[in-house]
Amino acid sequence: MTIVCVRFQLPSASEAALPGLLGLLEEFTPVVQALPPDAALADLRGAERYFGRGAVELAAVIRVRALALYGVDCAIGAGPGPMLARVALGAAGPGVTCEAPGDPDGIAEFLAGRPVTALPGVGAATARTLNEYGLDTLGLVAAAPLSTLQRLIGARAARELHEKANGVDRGRVVPNAVSRSLAAERPFTRDELSPDRHRRALLCAAEELGARLRALDKVCGTLTLTARYADRTATTRTRTLKEPTAHSAALTRTAYDMYESLGLQRARVRALALRAESLGPAEQASYQLTFDPVDEKARRIEEVADRVRAKFGPGALRPGALAA
């Protein structure tokens, strides 16, 4: 085992602890990839040689240090590659390390009975299509002819899915930094059922992200919504923007669209978080002119509001919906 995938059991509104927890992993290896909002991949090949311990033993040390220094427990998956480590993480619970086998026969047996959604990158739409044809486990997908999968989900997606279901893990851990993204989280004082309050929280988070991006002269290309529920589960949606932007109205529209895609019906939501990712310099971003006077007016108002907030504080101006 050389790769571990760690999911930290962060309480609501504690995403700010993630950079420190990533630093803890970097004490073992510099090859750490953040998986916001609460997970990370770490390549422990060098650490195994240096400490003379396997990845599972090192995972136990990581868990103890996370508990001692941050009071945060974690679930850990270990495997010979990033994909297998993430699948193993799905079978692990708090305080438990699940390891995937390293031999081909063991990998095939490990994956065979798992649902197709256990693979990273397989969403609800793809799973629904496969389930309609009886391909509801990775073992069945691995045994299916590649040509059949290509007709169902497309050539490229079918090739990747077929390889992963057969245990072929071509991924690698790409070191990155959580600072390449910005997050704004809105916890509720009690488990919230009201869609109106959910939308107000998203509006508030999008306004904060837009202001922070503009202050840094940055734009984001991707927006991620995470909804945390009363039973400690979470749902994440990611949307690539039509064009990189720091415009609060565009961020808000995208956040609302992702929220609607969740299809929540009286869900007890504990917190909502927005994360702006794929950040880049604002001066290098293109902006499609719309010749829409309403949009142009909104952008001018936004510039004025930024100047007012910079002078009198972030609460000096806010949307009317947030006045209460």
Coordinates of C-alpha atoms in Angstrom, one line a residue:
M1 CA 0.0 0.0 0.0
T2 CA 1.4 3.4 -1.0
I3 CA -1.5 5.8 -1.3
V4 CA -3.9 6.8 1.5
C5 CA -7.1 8.8 1.2
V6 CA -8.0 10.5 4.4
R7 CA -11.5 12.0 5.2
F8 CA -11.5 14.2 8.3
Q9 CA -14.6 14.1 10.4
L10 CA -14.9 17.9 10.5
P11 CA -17.8 19.4 12.4
S12 CA -20.0 21.9 10.6
A13 CA -18.4 25.2 9.9
S14 CA -14.9 23.8 10.7
E15 CA -13.6 23.7 7.1
A16 CA -11.0 26.3 8.2
A17 CA -9.2 23.5 10.0
L18 CA -8.4 21.7 6.7
P19 CA -5.1 23.7 5.9
G20 CA -3.7 22.6 9.3
L21 CA -4.7 19.0 8.7
L22 CA -3.0 19.1 5.3
G23 CA 0.1 20.4 7.1
L24 CA -0.1 17.3 9.3
L25 CA 0.0 15.0 6.3
E26 CA 2.9 17.0 4.8
E27 CA 5.0 16.0 7.9
F28 CA 5.0 12.5 6.3
T29 CA 5.2 13.4 2.6
P30 CA 5.3 16.5 0.4
V31 CA 3.0 14.7 -2.1
V32 CA -0.4 15.7 -0.7
Q33 CA -3.5 16.6 -2.8
A34 CA -6.3 18.4 -1.1
L35 CA -9.8 17.1 -1.9
P36 CA -12.0 19.9 -0.4
P37 CA -14.0 20.2 1.7
D38 CA -12.8 17.5 4.1
A39 CA -10.4 15.0 2.4
A40 CA -6.9 14.6 1.0
L41 CA -4.8 12.1 -0.9
A42 CA -1.2 11.4 0.3
D43 CA 1.5 9.4 -1.5
L44 CA 3.4 7.6 1.2
R45 CA 6.0 5.7 -0.8
G46 CA 8.9 7.8 0.5
A47 CA 7.5 7.7 4.0
E48 CA 7.3 3.9 3.9
R49 CA 11.0 3.7 3.1
Y50 CA 12.0 6.4 5.6
F51 CA 10.1 5.2 8.6
G52 CA 10.3 1.5 7.7
R53 CA 6.5 1.1 8.1
G54 CA 3.6 0.4 5.8
A55 CA 0.9 2.8 4.8
V56 CA -1.6 1.3 7.1
E57 CA 0.7 1.7 10.1
L58 CA 1.4 5.3 9.1
A59 CA -2.3 5.9 8.7
A60 CA -2.7 4.9 12.4
V61 CA -0.1 7.5 13.4
I62 CA -1.9 10.2 11.2
R63 CA -5.2 9.4 13.0
V64 CA -3.7 9.7 16.5
R65 CA -2.0 13.0 15.6
A66 CA -5.2 14.4 14.1
L67 CA -7.1 13.5 17.3
A68 CA -4.4 14.9 19.6
L69 CA -3.6 18.1 17.8
Y70 CA -7.0 19.0 16.3
G71 CA -9.6 16.9 18.1
V72 CA -10.6 15.5 14.7
D73 CA -11.1 11.8 13.9
C74 CA -10.7 10.5 10.4
A75 CA -11.6 7.6 8.1
I76 CA -8.7 6.3 5.9
G77 CA -8.6 4.2 2.8
A78 CA -5.3 2.7 1.6
G79 CA -4.5 1.2 -1.8
P80 CA -1.8 0.9 -4.5
G81 CA -3.3 3.9 -6.4
P82 CA -5.4 7.0 -5.8
M83 CA -8.6 5.4 -7.3
L84 CA -8.4 2.3 -5.2
A85 CA -7.6 4.3 -2.0
R86 CA -10.7 6.4 -2.6
V87 CA -12.8 3.3 -3.1
A88 CA -11.4 1.8 0.1
L89 CA -12.3 5.1 1.9
G90 CA -15.9 4.5 1.0
A91 CA -15.8 1.3 3.0
A92 CA -14.0 2.8 6.0
G93 CA -15.7 4.5 8.9
P94 CA -14.5 6.9 11.6
G95 CA -11.4 5.5 13.3
V96 CA -11.1 2.7 10.7
T97 CA -8.6 2.1 7.9
C98 CA -9.8 0.0 5.0
E99 CA -7.1 -1.3 2.6
A100 CA -7.5 -2.5 -0.9
P101 CA -5.4 -5.5 -2.0
G102 CA -2.3 -5.0 -4.1
D103 CA -2.5 -8.1 -6.3
P104 CA -4.7 -8.3 -9.5
D105 CA -6.9 -11.1 -8.2
G106 CA -7.4 -9.5 -4.9
I107 CA -8.3 -6.1 -6.5
A108 CA -10.9 -7.8 -8.8
E109 CA -12.5 -9.5 -5.8
F110 CA -12.4 -6.2 -3.8
L111 CA -14.2 -4.3 -6.5
A112 CA -16.6 -6.9 -7.8
G113 CA -19.5 -6.5 -5.4
R114 CA -19.4 -2.7 -5.0
P115 CA -21.9 -0.4 -6.6
V116 CA -20.8 1.5 -9.7
T117 CA -21.2 4.8 -7.7
A118 CA -18.2 3.6 -5.5
L119 CA -15.9 4.7 -8.3
P120 CA -14.8 8.4 -8.1
G121 CA -16.3 10.3 -11.0
V122 CA -19.4 8.1 -11.5
G123 CA -22.4 10.3 -10.9
A124 CA -26.0 9.6 -10.5
A125 CA -26.9 10.0 -14.2
T126 CA -24.3 7.4 -15.3
A127 CA -25.2 5.0 -12.5
R128 CA -28.9 5.3 -13.5
T129 CA -28.1 4.5 -17.1
L130 CA -26.1 1.5 -16.2
N131 CA -28.6 0.2 -13.7
E132 CA -31.3 0.3 -16.3
Y133 CA -29.4 -2.4 -18.2
G134 CA -28.6 -4.4 -15.1
L135 CA -25.0 -3.2 -14.7
D136 CA -25.3 -2.2 -11.0
T137 CA -22.0 -3.6 -9.7
L138 CA -18.4 -3.1 -10.7
G139 CA -18.0 -6.8 -11.3
L140 CA -20.8 -6.8 -13.9
V141 CA -19.3 -3.6 -15.5
A142 CA -15.9 -5.3 -15.7
A143 CA -17.3 -8.3 -17.4
A144 CA -19.4 -6.4 -19.9
P145 CA -18.1 -5.9 -23.4
L146 CA -16.4 -2.5 -23.9
S147 CA -18.6 -1.9 -27.0
T148 CA -21.7 -2.3 -25.0
L149 CA -20.6 0.3 -22.5
Q150 CA -19.6 2.7 -25.3
R151 CA -23.1 2.5 -26.7
L152 CA -24.5 3.3 -23.3
I153 CA -22.4 6.1 -21.9
G154 CA -20.0 7.2 -24.8
A155 CA -16.6 6.0 -26.0
R156 CA -14.3 7.9 -23.6
A157 CA -16.3 7.5 -20.5
A158 CA -16.8 3.8 -21.2
R159 CA -13.1 3.2 -21.6
E160 CA -12.3 4.9 -18.3
L161 CA -15.1 3.1 -16.5
H162 CA -14.1 -0.3 -17.9
E163 CA -10.5 0.2 -16.9
K164 CA -11.3 1.3 -13.4
A165 CA -13.8 -1.5 -12.9
N166 CA -11.1 -3.9 -13.8
G167 CA -8.8 -2.4 -11.2
V168 CA -6.6 -0.3 -13.6
D169 CA -5.6 2.8 -11.7
R170 CA -3.8 5.3 -13.9
G171 CA -4.2 8.2 -11.5
R172 CA -1.5 9.9 -9.4
V173 CA -1.4 12.2 -6.5
V174 CA -1.0 15.8 -7.7
P175 CA 0.3 18.1 -5.0
N176 CA -1.8 21.2 -4.6
A177 CA -2.8 23.7 -2.0
V178 CA -6.2 24.5 -0.4
S179 CA -5.3 28.2 -0.9
R180 CA -6.0 27.7 -4.7
S181 CA -9.6 27.9 -3.7
L182 CA -11.8 30.1 -1.5
A183 CA -14.6 28.8 0.7
A184 CA -17.6 30.4 2.4
E185 CA -19.7 28.2 4.7
R186 CA -23.0 29.1 6.3
P187 CA -24.1 26.9 9.2
F188 CA -27.6 27.1 10.7
T189 CA -28.3 27.5 14.4
R190 CA -30.7 24.5 14.1
D191 CA -31.3 22.0 11.4
E192 CA -33.1 24.0 8.7
L193 CA -36.0 22.8 6.5
S194 CA -36.9 26.1 4.8
P195 CA -35.8 26.4 1.1
D196 CA -36.1 30.2 1.5
R197 CA -33.5 30.2 4.3
H198 CA -31.3 27.8 2.3
R199 CA -31.3 30.2 -0.6
R200 CA -30.6 33.2 1.6
A201 CA -27.6 31.3 3.0
L202 CA -26.4 30.6 -0.5
L203 CA -26.9 34.3 -1.5
C204 CA -24.8 35.4 1.5
A205 CA -22.1 32.9 0.8
A206 CA -21.9 33.9 -2.9
E207 CA -21.8 37.6 -2.0
E208 CA -18.9 36.9 0.3
L209 CA -17.0 34.8 -2.3
G210 CA -17.5 37.4 -5.0
A211 CA -16.2 40.2 -2.7
R212 CA -13.2 38.2 -1.7
L213 CA -12.3 37.2 -5.3
R214 CA -12.6 40.9 -6.4
A215 CA -10.4 42.0 -3.5
L216 CA -7.7 39.5 -4.6
D217 CA -8.1 40.4 -8.3
K218 CA -9.1 36.8 -9.0
V219 CA -11.8 35.0 -10.9
C220 CA -13.0 31.4 -10.4
G221 CA -13.8 28.9 -13.1
T222 CA -15.6 26.3 -11.0
L223 CA -18.1 26.5 -8.1
T224 CA -18.8 23.7 -5.7
L225 CA -21.8 23.4 -3.4
T226 CA -21.7 21.2 -0.3
A227 CA -24.8 20.6 1.7
R228 CA -24.3 19.0 5.2
Y229 CA -27.3 17.2 6.8
A230 CA -28.4 16.5 10.3
D231 CA -27.3 12.8 10.0
R232 CA -23.7 14.0 9.3
T233 CA -23.9 13.0 5.6
A234 CA -23.2 15.5 2.9
T235 CA -24.0 16.0 -0.8
T236 CA -21.6 17.9 -3.2
R237 CA -22.3 19.4 -6.6
T238 CA -19.7 21.0 -8.8
R239 CA -20.4 23.3 -11.8
T240 CA -18.0 24.7 -14.3
L241 CA -18.9 28.3 -15.1
K242 CA -19.5 29.5 -18.7
E243 CA -16.7 31.9 -18.2
P244 CA -14.3 32.6 -15.2
T245 CA -15.9 35.3 -13.1
A246 CA -15.9 37.1 -9.8
H247 CA -19.4 38.6 -10.4
S248 CA -21.6 37.9 -7.4
A249 CA -24.8 37.7 -9.4
A250 CA -23.3 35.0 -11.7
L251 CA -22.0 33.0 -8.6
T252 CA -25.4 33.3 -7.0
R253 CA -27.3 32.0 -10.1
T254 CA -24.9 29.0 -10.4
A255 CA -25.3 28.3 -6.6
Y256 CA -29.1 28.4 -7.0
D257 CA -29.0 26.0 -10.0
M258 CA -26.9 23.5 -8.1
Y259 CA -29.2 23.8 -5.1
E260 CA -32.2 23.0 -7.3
S261 CA -30.4 20.0 -8.8
L262 CA -30.1 18.5 -5.3
G263 CA -33.9 18.0 -5.3
L264 CA -34.1 18.5 -1.5
Q265 CA -37.6 17.8 0.0
R266 CA -37.8 18.8 3.6
A267 CA -34.2 17.9 4.1
R268 CA -32.8 18.9 7.5
V269 CA -29.8 20.9 6.4
R270 CA -27.2 21.7 9.0
A271 CA -24.8 23.9 6.8
L272 CA -24.3 25.0 3.2
A273 CA -20.9 25.8 1.8
L274 CA -19.7 27.3 -1.5
R275 CA -16.2 26.8 -2.8
A276 CA -14.7 28.8 -5.6
E277 CA -12.1 26.8 -7.4
S278 CA -9.8 27.0 -10.5
L279 CA -8.8 30.5 -9.5
G280 CA -6.9 32.7 -12.0
P281 CA -5.8 36.3 -12.4
A282 CA -8.7 38.6 -13.2
E283 CA -6.7 40.5 -15.9
Q284 CA -6.3 37.3 -17.9
A285 CA -10.0 36.4 -17.9
S286 CA -12.3 37.1 -20.8
Y287 CA -15.7 38.7 -20.4
Q288 CA -18.4 38.3 -23.0
L289 CA -20.2 41.6 -23.6
T290 CA -23.9 41.3 -23.4
F291 CA -25.0 44.8 -24.2
D292 CA -27.6 44.3 -21.4
P293 CA -28.0 47.6 -19.5
V294 CA -29.3 45.7 -16.5
D295 CA -26.2 43.5 -16.3
E296 CA -23.9 46.5 -16.8
K297 CA -25.7 48.5 -14.1
A298 CA -25.3 45.6 -11.7
R299 CA -21.6 45.4 -12.3
R300 CA -21.2 49.2 -11.7
I301 CA -23.2 48.9 -8.5
E302 CA -21.0 46.0 -7.5
E303 CA -17.8 48.2 -8.0
V304 CA -19.3 51.0 -5.8
A305 CA -20.4 48.5 -3.1
D306 CA -16.9 47.1 -3.0
R307 CA -15.4 50.6 -2.4
V308 CA -18.0 51.3 0.3
R309 CA -17.2 48.0 2.1
A310 CA -13.5 48.6 1.8
K311 CA -14.0 51.9 3.6
F312 CA -16.8 51.2 6.1
G313 CA -16.5 47.4 6.6
P314 CA -18.0 44.2 5.0
G315 CA -21.4 44.8 6.6
A316 CA -21.9 48.3 5.3
L317 CA -23.9 47.2 2.2
R318 CA -25.7 44.0 1.5
P319 CA -28.5 42.7 -0.6
G320 CA -32.0 43.6 0.6
A321 CA -32.9 39.9 1.0
L322 CA -30.2 39.7 3.7
A323 CA -31.2 42.8 5.5
A324 CA -32.9 40.9 8.3

